[in-house]
Short mmCIF file of C-alpha atoms in Angstrom, two decimals:
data_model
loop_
_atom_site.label_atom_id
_atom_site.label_comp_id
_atom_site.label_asym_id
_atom_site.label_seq_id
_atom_site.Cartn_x
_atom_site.Cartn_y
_atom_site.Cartn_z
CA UNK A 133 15.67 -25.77 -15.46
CA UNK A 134 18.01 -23.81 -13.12
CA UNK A 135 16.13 -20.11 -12.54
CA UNK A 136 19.06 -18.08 -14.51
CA UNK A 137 17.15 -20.56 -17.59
CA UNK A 138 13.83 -19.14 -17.12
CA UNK A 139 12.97 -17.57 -20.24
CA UNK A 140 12.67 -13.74 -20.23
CA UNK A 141 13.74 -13.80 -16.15
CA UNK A 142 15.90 -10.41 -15.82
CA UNK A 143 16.10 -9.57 -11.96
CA UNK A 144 15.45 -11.84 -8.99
CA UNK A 145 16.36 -11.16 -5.21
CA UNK A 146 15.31 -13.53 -2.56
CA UNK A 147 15.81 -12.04 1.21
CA UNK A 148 18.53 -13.18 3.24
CA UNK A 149 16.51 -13.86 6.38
CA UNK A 150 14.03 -16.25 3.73
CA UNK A 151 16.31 -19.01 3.71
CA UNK A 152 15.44 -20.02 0.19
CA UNK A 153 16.69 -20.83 -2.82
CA UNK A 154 15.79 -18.77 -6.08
CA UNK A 155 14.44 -21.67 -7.67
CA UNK A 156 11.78 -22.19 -4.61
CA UNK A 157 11.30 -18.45 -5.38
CA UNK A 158 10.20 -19.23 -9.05
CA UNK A 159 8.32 -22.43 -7.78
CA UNK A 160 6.19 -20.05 -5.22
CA UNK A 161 5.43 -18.10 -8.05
CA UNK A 162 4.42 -20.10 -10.90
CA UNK A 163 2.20 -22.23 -8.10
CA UNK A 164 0.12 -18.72 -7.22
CA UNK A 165 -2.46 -19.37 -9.47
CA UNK A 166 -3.51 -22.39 -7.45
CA UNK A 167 -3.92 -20.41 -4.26
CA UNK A 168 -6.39 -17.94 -2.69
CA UNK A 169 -7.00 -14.96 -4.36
CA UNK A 170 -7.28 -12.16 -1.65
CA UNK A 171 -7.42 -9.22 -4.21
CA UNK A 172 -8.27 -8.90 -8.08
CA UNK A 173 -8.21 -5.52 -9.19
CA UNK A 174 -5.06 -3.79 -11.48
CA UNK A 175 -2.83 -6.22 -9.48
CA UNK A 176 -3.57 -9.71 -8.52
CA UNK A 177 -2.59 -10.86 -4.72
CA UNK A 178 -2.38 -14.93 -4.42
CA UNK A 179 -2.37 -16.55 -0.79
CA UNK A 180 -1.16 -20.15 -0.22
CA UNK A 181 0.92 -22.05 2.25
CA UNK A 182 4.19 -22.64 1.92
CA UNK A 183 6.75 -24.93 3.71
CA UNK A 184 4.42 -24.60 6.17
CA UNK A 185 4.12 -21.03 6.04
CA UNK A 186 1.26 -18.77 4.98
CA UNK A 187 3.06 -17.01 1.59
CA UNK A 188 1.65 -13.81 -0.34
CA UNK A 189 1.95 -13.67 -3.99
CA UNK A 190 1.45 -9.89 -5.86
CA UNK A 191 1.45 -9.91 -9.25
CA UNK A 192 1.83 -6.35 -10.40
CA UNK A 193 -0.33 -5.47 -14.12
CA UNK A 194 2.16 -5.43 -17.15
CA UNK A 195 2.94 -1.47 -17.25
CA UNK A 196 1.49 0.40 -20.13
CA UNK A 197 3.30 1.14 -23.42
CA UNK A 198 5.92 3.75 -22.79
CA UNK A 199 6.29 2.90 -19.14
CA UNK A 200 7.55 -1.00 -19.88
CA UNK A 201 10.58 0.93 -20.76
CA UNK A 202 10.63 3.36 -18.30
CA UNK A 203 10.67 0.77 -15.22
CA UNK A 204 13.27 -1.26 -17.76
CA UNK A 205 15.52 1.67 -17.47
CA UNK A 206 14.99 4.22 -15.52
CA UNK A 207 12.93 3.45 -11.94
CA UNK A 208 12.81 0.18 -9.95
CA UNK A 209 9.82 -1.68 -10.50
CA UNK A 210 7.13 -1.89 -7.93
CA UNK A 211 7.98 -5.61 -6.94
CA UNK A 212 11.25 -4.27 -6.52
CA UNK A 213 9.85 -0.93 -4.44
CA UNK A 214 8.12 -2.95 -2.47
CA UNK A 215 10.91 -5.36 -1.22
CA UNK A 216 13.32 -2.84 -0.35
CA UNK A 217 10.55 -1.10 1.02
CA UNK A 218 9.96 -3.72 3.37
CA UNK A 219 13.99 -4.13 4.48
CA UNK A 220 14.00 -0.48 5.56
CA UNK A 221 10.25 -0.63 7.47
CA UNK A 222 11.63 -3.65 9.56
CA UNK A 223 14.95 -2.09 9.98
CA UNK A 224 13.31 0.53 11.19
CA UNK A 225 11.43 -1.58 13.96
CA UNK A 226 8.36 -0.96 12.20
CA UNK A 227 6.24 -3.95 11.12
CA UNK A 228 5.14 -5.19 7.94
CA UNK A 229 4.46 -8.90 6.83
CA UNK A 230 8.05 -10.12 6.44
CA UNK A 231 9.68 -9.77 2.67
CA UNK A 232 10.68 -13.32 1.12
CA UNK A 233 11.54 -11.79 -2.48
CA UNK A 234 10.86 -10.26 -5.62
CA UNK A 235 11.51 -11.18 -9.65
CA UNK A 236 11.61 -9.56 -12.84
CA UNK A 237 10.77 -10.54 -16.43
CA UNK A 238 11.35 -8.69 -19.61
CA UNK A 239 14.35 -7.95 -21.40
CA UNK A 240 17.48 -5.85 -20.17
CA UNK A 241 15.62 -2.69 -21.47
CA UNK A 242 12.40 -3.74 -21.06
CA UNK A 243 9.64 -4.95 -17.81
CA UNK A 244 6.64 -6.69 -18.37
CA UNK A 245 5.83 -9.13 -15.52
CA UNK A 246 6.90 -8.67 -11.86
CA UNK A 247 6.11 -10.22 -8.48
CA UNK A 248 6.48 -9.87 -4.77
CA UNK A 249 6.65 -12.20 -2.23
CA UNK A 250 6.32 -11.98 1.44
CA UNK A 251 5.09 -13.53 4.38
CA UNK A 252 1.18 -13.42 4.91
CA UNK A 253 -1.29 -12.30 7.45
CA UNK A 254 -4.58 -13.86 7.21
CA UNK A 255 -7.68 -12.93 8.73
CA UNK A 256 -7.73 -15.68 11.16
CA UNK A 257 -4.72 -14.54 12.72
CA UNK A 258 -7.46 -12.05 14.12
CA UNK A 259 -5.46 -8.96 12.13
CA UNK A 260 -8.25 -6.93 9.94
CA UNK A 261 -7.82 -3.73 8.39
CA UNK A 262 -8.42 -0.37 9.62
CA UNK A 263 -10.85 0.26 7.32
CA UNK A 264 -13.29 -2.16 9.43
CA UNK A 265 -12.62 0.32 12.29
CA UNK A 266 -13.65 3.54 9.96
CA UNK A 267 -17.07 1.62 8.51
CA UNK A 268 -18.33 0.69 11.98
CA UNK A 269 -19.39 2.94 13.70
CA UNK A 270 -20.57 0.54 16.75
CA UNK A 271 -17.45 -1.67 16.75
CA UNK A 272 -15.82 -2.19 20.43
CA UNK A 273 -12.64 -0.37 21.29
CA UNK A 274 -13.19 1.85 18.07
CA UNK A 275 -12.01 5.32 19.49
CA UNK A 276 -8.62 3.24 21.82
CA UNK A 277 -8.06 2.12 18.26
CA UNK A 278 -7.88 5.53 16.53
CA UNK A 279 -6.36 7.04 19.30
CA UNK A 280 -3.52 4.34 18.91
CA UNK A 281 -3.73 4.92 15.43
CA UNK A 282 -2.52 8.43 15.60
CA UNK A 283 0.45 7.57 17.90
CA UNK A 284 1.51 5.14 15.61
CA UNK A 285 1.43 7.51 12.90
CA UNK A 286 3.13 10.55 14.35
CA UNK A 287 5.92 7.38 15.16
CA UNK A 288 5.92 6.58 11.41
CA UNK A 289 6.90 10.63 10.76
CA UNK A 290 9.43 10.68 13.86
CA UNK A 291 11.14 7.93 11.76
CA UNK A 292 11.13 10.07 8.42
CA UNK A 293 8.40 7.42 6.68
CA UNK A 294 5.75 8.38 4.32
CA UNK A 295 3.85 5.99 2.91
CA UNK A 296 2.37 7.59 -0.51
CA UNK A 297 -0.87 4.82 -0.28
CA UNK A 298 -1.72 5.28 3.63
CA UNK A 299 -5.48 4.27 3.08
CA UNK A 300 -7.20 2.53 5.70
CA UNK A 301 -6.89 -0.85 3.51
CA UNK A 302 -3.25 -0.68 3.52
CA UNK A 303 -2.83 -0.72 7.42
CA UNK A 304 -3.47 -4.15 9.32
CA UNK A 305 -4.64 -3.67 12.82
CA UNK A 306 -2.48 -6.75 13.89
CA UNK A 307 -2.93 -7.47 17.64
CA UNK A 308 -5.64 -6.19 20.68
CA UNK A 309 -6.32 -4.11 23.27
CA UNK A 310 -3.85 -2.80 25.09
CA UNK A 311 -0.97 -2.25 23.03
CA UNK A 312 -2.52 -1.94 19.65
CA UNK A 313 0.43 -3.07 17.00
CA UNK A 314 -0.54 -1.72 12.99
CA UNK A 315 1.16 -3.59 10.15
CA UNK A 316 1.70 -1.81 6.85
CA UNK A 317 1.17 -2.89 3.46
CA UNK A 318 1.39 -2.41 -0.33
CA UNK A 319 4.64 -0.71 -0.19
CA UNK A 320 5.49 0.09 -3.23
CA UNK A 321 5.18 3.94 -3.06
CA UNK A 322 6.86 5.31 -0.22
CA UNK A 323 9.20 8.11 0.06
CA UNK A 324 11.83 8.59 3.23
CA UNK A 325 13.47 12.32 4.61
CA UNK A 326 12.27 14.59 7.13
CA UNK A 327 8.47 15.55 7.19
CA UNK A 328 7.21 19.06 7.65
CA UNK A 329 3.54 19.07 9.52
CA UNK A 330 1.49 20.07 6.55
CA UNK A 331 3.19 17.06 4.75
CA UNK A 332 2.26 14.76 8.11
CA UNK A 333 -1.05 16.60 7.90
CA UNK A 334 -1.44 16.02 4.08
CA UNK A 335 -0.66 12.19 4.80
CA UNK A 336 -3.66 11.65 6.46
CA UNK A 337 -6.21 12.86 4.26
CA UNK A 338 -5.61 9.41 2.84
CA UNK A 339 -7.59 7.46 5.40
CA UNK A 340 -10.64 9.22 4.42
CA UNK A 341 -12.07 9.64 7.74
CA UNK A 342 -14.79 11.67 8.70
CA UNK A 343 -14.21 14.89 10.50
CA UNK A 344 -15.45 13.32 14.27
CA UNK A 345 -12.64 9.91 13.20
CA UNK A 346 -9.96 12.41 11.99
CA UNK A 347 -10.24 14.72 15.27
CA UNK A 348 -9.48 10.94 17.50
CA UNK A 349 -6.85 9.88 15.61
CA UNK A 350 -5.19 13.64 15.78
CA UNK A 351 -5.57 13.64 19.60
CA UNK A 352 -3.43 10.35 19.71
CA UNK A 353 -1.15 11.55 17.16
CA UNK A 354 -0.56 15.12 19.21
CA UNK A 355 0.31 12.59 22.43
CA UNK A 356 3.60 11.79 20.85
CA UNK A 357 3.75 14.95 18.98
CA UNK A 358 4.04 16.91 21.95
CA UNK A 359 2.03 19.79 20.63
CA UNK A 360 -1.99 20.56 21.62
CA UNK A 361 -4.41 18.68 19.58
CA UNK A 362 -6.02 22.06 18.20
CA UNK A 363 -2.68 22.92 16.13
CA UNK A 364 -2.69 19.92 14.21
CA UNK A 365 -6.37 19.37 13.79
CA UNK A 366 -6.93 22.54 11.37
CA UNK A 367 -3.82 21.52 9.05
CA UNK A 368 -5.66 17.87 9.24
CA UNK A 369 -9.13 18.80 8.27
CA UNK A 370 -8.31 21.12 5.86
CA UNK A 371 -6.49 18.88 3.80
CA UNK A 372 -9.16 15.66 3.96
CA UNK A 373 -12.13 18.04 2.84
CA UNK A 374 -9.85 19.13 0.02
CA UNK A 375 -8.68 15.91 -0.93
CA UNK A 376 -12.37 14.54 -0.62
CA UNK A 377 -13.63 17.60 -2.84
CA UNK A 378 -11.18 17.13 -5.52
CA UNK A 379 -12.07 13.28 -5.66
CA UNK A 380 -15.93 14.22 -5.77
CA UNK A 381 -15.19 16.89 -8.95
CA UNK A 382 -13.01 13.63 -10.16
CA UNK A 383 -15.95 11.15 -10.34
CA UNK A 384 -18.05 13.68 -11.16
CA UNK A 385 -16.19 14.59 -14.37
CA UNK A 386 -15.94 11.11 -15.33
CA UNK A 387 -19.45 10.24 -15.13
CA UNK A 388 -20.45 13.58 -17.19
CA UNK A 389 -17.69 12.72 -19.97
CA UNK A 390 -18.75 8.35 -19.88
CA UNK A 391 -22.32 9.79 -20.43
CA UNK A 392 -21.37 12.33 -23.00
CA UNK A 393 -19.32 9.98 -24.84
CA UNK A 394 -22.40 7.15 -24.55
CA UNK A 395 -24.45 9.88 -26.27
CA UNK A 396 -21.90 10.79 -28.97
CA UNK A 397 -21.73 6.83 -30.05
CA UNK A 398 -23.24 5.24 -32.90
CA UNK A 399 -24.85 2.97 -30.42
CA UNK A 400 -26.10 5.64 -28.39
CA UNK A 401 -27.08 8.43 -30.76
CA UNK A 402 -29.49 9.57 -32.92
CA UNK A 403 -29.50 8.44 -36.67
#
């Protein structure tokens, strides 16, 4: 079966720099299942190797009701987001495990399935996320890291990038001491244009850093901002503690409305 025969197929793209056909494309994907599973949450990340390379596999959840016609129609789907994405971060000079493709299935109107493919970074590479730098608060090298950190973010906003998920999970720390190099991920939400500082400001409430992490990583970012540390740190804090608030009245809400609506069930209740 040639790939433009695979039932329900409606978009595939493979990279040009891949050198791959689409029907190895389709092959990577249906063999997935097979591999590692690296995350199982909403979407479902498969590792295996590849033509002797280490491959990444994201299957993206089949969107909800209304919105299967809303990515059929009107917005790119995430696989889709997340290639081009990708093209424009390494265009850029910025790094990000390499793109191999993306496909579609559905109708012309329609999405239900999609999947992105790129190159991947295991662990044993000796990249780990920098959410293993927030949680330990003993690890070697922590604050050069941070510090680093916050260069390589105010380089990200120089270059008009802001990545809508930039949570500690989503950023690889990819190589050592000295030159620190960060690797993004999960691309699929990212918008590009000039950046005020209360938006670069706003972007890193997302790390969810303590105050103490959040003043390191603003030093290193106000190196290659060019403006003292003190005039970005205030913008910085302010919006973390709001952003951590709001989450805490979030989960708070939730857990008084699960436990109201546990009360209000026939299960729960009083006869």
């Amino acid at each position: 079966m040639s790939f433009a025969d695979e039932p329900g197929l409606r978009e595939l793209r493979v990279h040009a720099k891949a050198a791959m056909e689409p029907s190895e494309l389709l092959a990577i994907c249906r063999a997935a299942p097979s591999g590692e599973v690296i995350y199982a949450g909403r979407n479902t990340i498969w590792a295996l190797e590849w033509g002797g390379k280490s491959i990444a596999v994201k299957d993206f959840v089949i969107p909800w009701g209304i919105r299967q016609w809303v990515y059929g129609c009107l917005r790119a789907s995430k696989a889709k987001r997340s290639f081009e994405n990708a093209s424009v971060l390494i265009a850029l000079g910025l790094h990000t495990p390499s793109p191999v493709g993306y496909m579609e299935f559905g109708s012309r109107v329609r999405l239900l399935k999609s999947f992105y493919v790129s190159e991947y970074l295991p662990i044993s590479s000796g990249a780990f996320p920098l959410r293993d730098v927030l949680l330990d608060a003993n690890r070697a090298g922590r604050e050069d890291i941070l510090m680093a950190f916050g260069r390589f973010s105010c380089r990200l906003h120089d270059l008009d990038v802001l990545h809508l998920d930039y949570s500690p999970g989503n950023i690889l720390v990819a190589s050592s001491a000295p030159a620190y190099q960060f690797e993004l991920v999960d691309l699929n939400r990212m918008s590009f244009g000039a950046l005020s500082l209360q938006q670069r400001m706003h972007n890193l409430r997302l790390l969810w850093a303590d105050d103490d992490d959040l003043r390191t990583v603003v030093m290193g970012y106000a190196e290659v901002f060019g403006q003292p540390a003190n005039a970005l740190l205030q913008p910085a804090l302010r919006a973390s503690q709001m952003h951590k608030a709001r989450a805490s009245r979030e989960e708070h809400l939730k857990k008084t409305l699960r436990a109201w609506v546990g009360k209000s069930s026939p299960a729960g209740g009083s006869t």
